[in-house]
């Protein structure tokens, strides 16, 4: 069993049996059964995630009802019943598939990245129906890919990282509409990118790692506005990366890992914490003293 995913009191998972299958379980022997083995048999099942009362997943197999016509990776949906486990929408009608991935649930809306073969890899959303599965915004117009990733729900607003022409890869946010899908801040001006990674919701504030002019990868935070998107602290006092990662919120304090080059070598990663201020961003303990 792998990809164990909880949706509305039911555990879903995939198996490496032959053929590969989608399963569900209520925790009993009798209640652990394969889901729609007729439609989902073999192929490749990935990206299990829950949205509302539904399970979404990416399946590279066959179009529902047309077993002779193969499709590439597309999004499927399941309510746990065989009849309710179906191809959500054939977004890319060629055999290439839409390459669905990078998913995030905001309320009853599931956001994901996909391509319809006309636009590049862009931000899509679904309410669990074919009609409600639509492109949110063509961020990198035409066939160019914006490649949305690091999709994160922050108090009902989707934050993510995407490429746009003239700005590079930067932080974006979306309310699910075209007009409401906007870049938060052009951290590195021009077409260069700020190399944002490790985006995380910390009690309504977005924390992430980013590079900026004259600085390497350092911890940043954002309240969703241009002015409120700032570098938290220049931990590595050079253009070398401090590589902040694994942001975790615990009772008003954000913990993360980073390296500062002064605890032994530039490769030492130790435990840090922050209260959201420069002065309050400090090394907790040099657990492995000296160079590792």
PDB file of N, CA and C in Angstrom, residues 59 61-64 66 68-75 87-100 114-120 124 130 133:
ATOM      1  N   UNK A  59      -4.484   9.695 -13.265  1.00  0.00           N
ATOM      2  CA  UNK A  59      -4.437   8.341 -13.800  1.00  0.00           C
ATOM      3  C   UNK A  59      -4.053   8.371 -15.272  1.00  0.00           C
ATOM      4  N   UNK A  61      -4.277   6.058 -18.130  1.00  0.00           N
ATOM      5  CA  UNK A  61      -4.869   4.777 -18.513  1.00  0.00           C
ATOM      6  C   UNK A  61      -5.707   4.904 -19.756  1.00  0.00           C
ATOM      7  N   UNK A  62      -7.014   4.837 -19.585  1.00  0.00           N
ATOM      8  CA  UNK A  62      -7.913   4.841 -20.731  1.00  0.00           C
ATOM      9  C   UNK A  62      -9.095   5.771 -20.496  1.00  0.00           C
ATOM     10  N   UNK A  63      -9.627   6.308 -21.588  1.00  0.00           N
ATOM     11  CA  UNK A  63     -10.815   7.142 -21.477  1.00  0.00           C
ATOM     12  C   UNK A  63     -11.998   6.292 -21.023  1.00  0.00           C
ATOM     13  N   UNK A  64     -12.788   6.856 -20.125  1.00  0.00           N
ATOM     14  CA  UNK A  64     -13.947   6.130 -19.612  1.00  0.00           C
ATOM     15  C   UNK A  64     -14.867   5.746 -20.774  1.00  0.00           C
ATOM     16  N   UNK A  66     -14.168   4.113 -23.399  1.00  0.00           N
ATOM     17  CA  UNK A  66     -13.477   3.895 -24.682  1.00  0.00           C
ATOM     18  C   UNK A  66     -12.158   3.193 -24.380  1.00  0.00           C
ATOM     19  N   UNK A  68     -10.256   1.276 -25.824  1.00  0.00           N
ATOM     20  CA  UNK A  68      -9.234   1.104 -26.852  1.00  0.00           C
ATOM     21  C   UNK A  68      -8.430   2.370 -27.092  1.00  0.00           C
ATOM     22  N   UNK A  69      -8.859   3.475 -26.506  1.00  0.00           N
ATOM     23  CA  UNK A  69      -8.197   4.757 -26.751  1.00  0.00           C
ATOM     24  C   UNK A  69      -7.429   5.186 -25.509  1.00  0.00           C
ATOM     25  N   UNK A  70      -6.124   5.116 -25.573  1.00  0.00           N
ATOM     26  CA  UNK A  70      -5.300   5.472 -24.419  1.00  0.00           C
ATOM     27  C   UNK A  70      -5.203   6.982 -24.254  1.00  0.00           C
ATOM     28  N   UNK A  71      -5.101   7.427 -23.007  1.00  0.00           N
ATOM     29  CA  UNK A  71      -4.845   8.840 -22.720  1.00  0.00           C
ATOM     30  C   UNK A  71      -3.591   8.933 -21.879  1.00  0.00           C
ATOM     31  N   UNK A  72      -3.001  10.093 -21.889  1.00  0.00           N
ATOM     32  CA  UNK A  72      -1.904  10.342 -20.971  1.00  0.00           C
ATOM     33  C   UNK A  72      -2.460  10.689 -19.613  1.00  0.00           C
ATOM     34  N   UNK A  73      -1.642  11.226 -18.694  1.00  0.00           N
ATOM     35  CA  UNK A  73      -2.101  11.543 -17.339  1.00  0.00           C
ATOM     36  C   UNK A  73      -3.235  12.574 -17.341  1.00  0.00           C
ATOM     37  N   UNK A  74      -4.356  12.216 -16.726  1.00  0.00           N
ATOM     38  CA  UNK A  74      -5.494  13.115 -16.571  1.00  0.00           C
ATOM     39  C   UNK A  74      -6.042  12.986 -15.147  1.00  0.00           C
ATOM     40  N   UNK A  75      -6.841  13.962 -14.733  1.00  0.00           N
ATOM     41  CA  UNK A  75      -7.414  13.939 -13.389  1.00  0.00           C
ATOM     42  C   UNK A  75      -8.698  13.111 -13.366  1.00  0.00           C
ATOM     43  N   UNK A  87     -13.240   9.500 -15.021  1.00  0.00           N
ATOM     44  CA  UNK A  87     -12.410  10.569 -15.562  1.00  0.00           C
ATOM     45  C   UNK A  87     -13.117  11.890 -15.342  1.00  0.00           C
ATOM     46  N   UNK A  88     -12.463  12.833 -14.668  1.00  0.00           N
ATOM     47  CA  UNK A  88     -13.094  14.117 -14.388  1.00  0.00           C
ATOM     48  C   UNK A  88     -13.301  14.907 -15.667  1.00  0.00           C
ATOM     49  N   UNK A  89     -12.218  15.061 -16.427  1.00  0.00           N
ATOM     50  CA  UNK A  89     -12.306  15.787 -17.698  1.00  0.00           C
ATOM     51  C   UNK A  89     -11.065  15.457 -18.517  1.00  0.00           C
ATOM     52  N   UNK A  90     -11.253  15.204 -19.797  1.00  0.00           N
ATOM     53  CA  UNK A  90     -10.115  14.974 -20.678  1.00  0.00           C
ATOM     54  C   UNK A  90      -9.593  16.352 -21.106  1.00  0.00           C
ATOM     55  N   UNK A  91      -8.790  16.955 -20.231  1.00  0.00           N
ATOM     56  CA  UNK A  91      -8.333  18.329 -20.443  1.00  0.00           C
ATOM     57  C   UNK A  91      -7.532  18.447 -21.727  1.00  0.00           C
ATOM     58  N   UNK A  92      -6.635  17.520 -21.947  1.00  0.00           N
ATOM     59  CA  UNK A  92      -5.860  17.491 -23.181  1.00  0.00           C
ATOM     60  C   UNK A  92      -6.317  16.282 -23.978  1.00  0.00           C
ATOM     61  N   UNK A  93      -7.036  16.515 -25.067  1.00  0.00           N
ATOM     62  CA  UNK A  93      -7.700  15.433 -25.790  1.00  0.00           C
ATOM     63  C   UNK A  93      -6.743  14.570 -26.602  1.00  0.00           C
ATOM     64  N   UNK A  94      -5.468  14.956 -26.656  1.00  0.00           N
ATOM     65  CA  UNK A  94      -4.501  14.090 -27.316  1.00  0.00           C
ATOM     66  C   UNK A  94      -4.071  12.994 -26.352  1.00  0.00           C
ATOM     67  N   UNK A  95      -3.306  12.035 -26.846  1.00  0.00           N
ATOM     68  CA  UNK A  95      -2.828  10.946 -26.011  1.00  0.00           C
ATOM     69  C   UNK A  95      -1.694  11.390 -25.092  1.00  0.00           C
ATOM     70  N   UNK A  96      -1.251  12.643 -25.242  1.00  0.00           N
ATOM     71  CA  UNK A  96      -0.155  13.143 -24.406  1.00  0.00           C
ATOM     72  C   UNK A  96      -0.583  13.291 -22.967  1.00  0.00           C
ATOM     73  N   UNK A  97      -1.821  13.678 -22.735  1.00  0.00           N
ATOM     74  CA  UNK A  97      -2.304  13.933 -21.379  1.00  0.00           C
ATOM     75  C   UNK A  97      -2.053  15.362 -20.966  1.00  0.00           C
ATOM     76  N   UNK A  98      -2.695  15.757 -19.877  1.00  0.00           N
ATOM     77  CA  UNK A  98      -2.596  17.147 -19.421  1.00  0.00           C
ATOM     78  C   UNK A  98      -1.483  17.346 -18.401  1.00  0.00           C
ATOM     79  N   UNK A  99      -0.853  16.255 -17.959  1.00  0.00           N
ATOM     80  CA  UNK A  99       0.244  16.381 -17.009  1.00  0.00           C
ATOM     81  C   UNK A  99      -0.188  16.990 -15.694  1.00  0.00           C
ATOM     82  N   UNK A 100      -1.348  16.602 -15.193  1.00  0.00           N
ATOM     83  CA  UNK A 100      -1.881  17.204 -13.977  1.00  0.00           C
ATOM     84  C   UNK A 100      -0.973  16.936 -12.785  1.00  0.00           C
ATOM     85  N   UNK A 114      -2.045  22.078 -15.160  1.00  0.00           N
ATOM     86  CA  UNK A 114      -2.354  21.205 -16.288  1.00  0.00           C
ATOM     87  C   UNK A 114      -2.170  21.985 -17.582  1.00  0.00           C
ATOM     88  N   UNK A 115      -2.112  21.255 -18.679  1.00  0.00           N
ATOM     89  CA  UNK A 115      -2.102  21.876 -19.997  1.00  0.00           C
ATOM     90  C   UNK A 115      -3.177  21.243 -20.858  1.00  0.00           C
ATOM     91  N   UNK A 116      -3.854  22.072 -21.637  1.00  0.00           N
ATOM     92  CA  UNK A 116      -4.884  21.560 -22.541  1.00  0.00           C
ATOM     93  C   UNK A 116      -4.344  21.330 -23.942  1.00  0.00           C
ATOM     94  N   UNK A 117      -3.028  21.501 -24.115  1.00  0.00           N
ATOM     95  CA  UNK A 117      -2.412  21.315 -25.411  1.00  0.00           C
ATOM     96  C   UNK A 117      -2.410  22.561 -26.257  1.00  0.00           C
ATOM     97  N   UNK A 118      -3.129  23.582 -25.829  1.00  0.00           N
ATOM     98  CA  UNK A 118      -3.150  24.882 -26.520  1.00  0.00           C
ATOM     99  C   UNK A 118      -2.386  25.895 -25.685  1.00  0.00           C
ATOM    100  N   UNK A 119      -2.820  26.035 -24.440  1.00  0.00           N
ATOM    101  CA  UNK A 119      -2.050  26.817 -23.477  1.00  0.00           C
ATOM    102  C   UNK A 119      -0.997  25.910 -22.847  1.00  0.00           C
ATOM    103  N   UNK A 120       0.036  26.516 -22.285  1.00  0.00           N
ATOM    104  CA  UNK A 120       1.061  25.724 -21.627  1.00  0.00           C
ATOM    105  C   UNK A 120       0.578  25.187 -20.296  1.00  0.00           C
ATOM    106  N   UNK A 124      -5.283  25.543 -13.079  1.00  0.00           N
ATOM    107  CA  UNK A 124      -6.653  25.122 -13.306  1.00  0.00           C
ATOM    108  C   UNK A 124      -7.350  24.943 -11.961  1.00  0.00           C
ATOM    109  N   UNK A 130     -17.133  18.002 -14.579  1.00  0.00           N
ATOM    110  CA  UNK A 130     -16.449  18.317 -15.836  1.00  0.00           C
ATOM    111  C   UNK A 130     -16.663  19.782 -16.212  1.00  0.00           C
ATOM    112  N   UNK A 133     -14.491  22.230 -14.261  1.00  0.00           N
ATOM    113  CA  UNK A 133     -13.044  22.043 -14.389  1.00  0.00           C
ATOM    114  C   UNK A 133     -12.552  22.973 -15.484  1.00  0.00           C
TER     115      UNK A 133
END
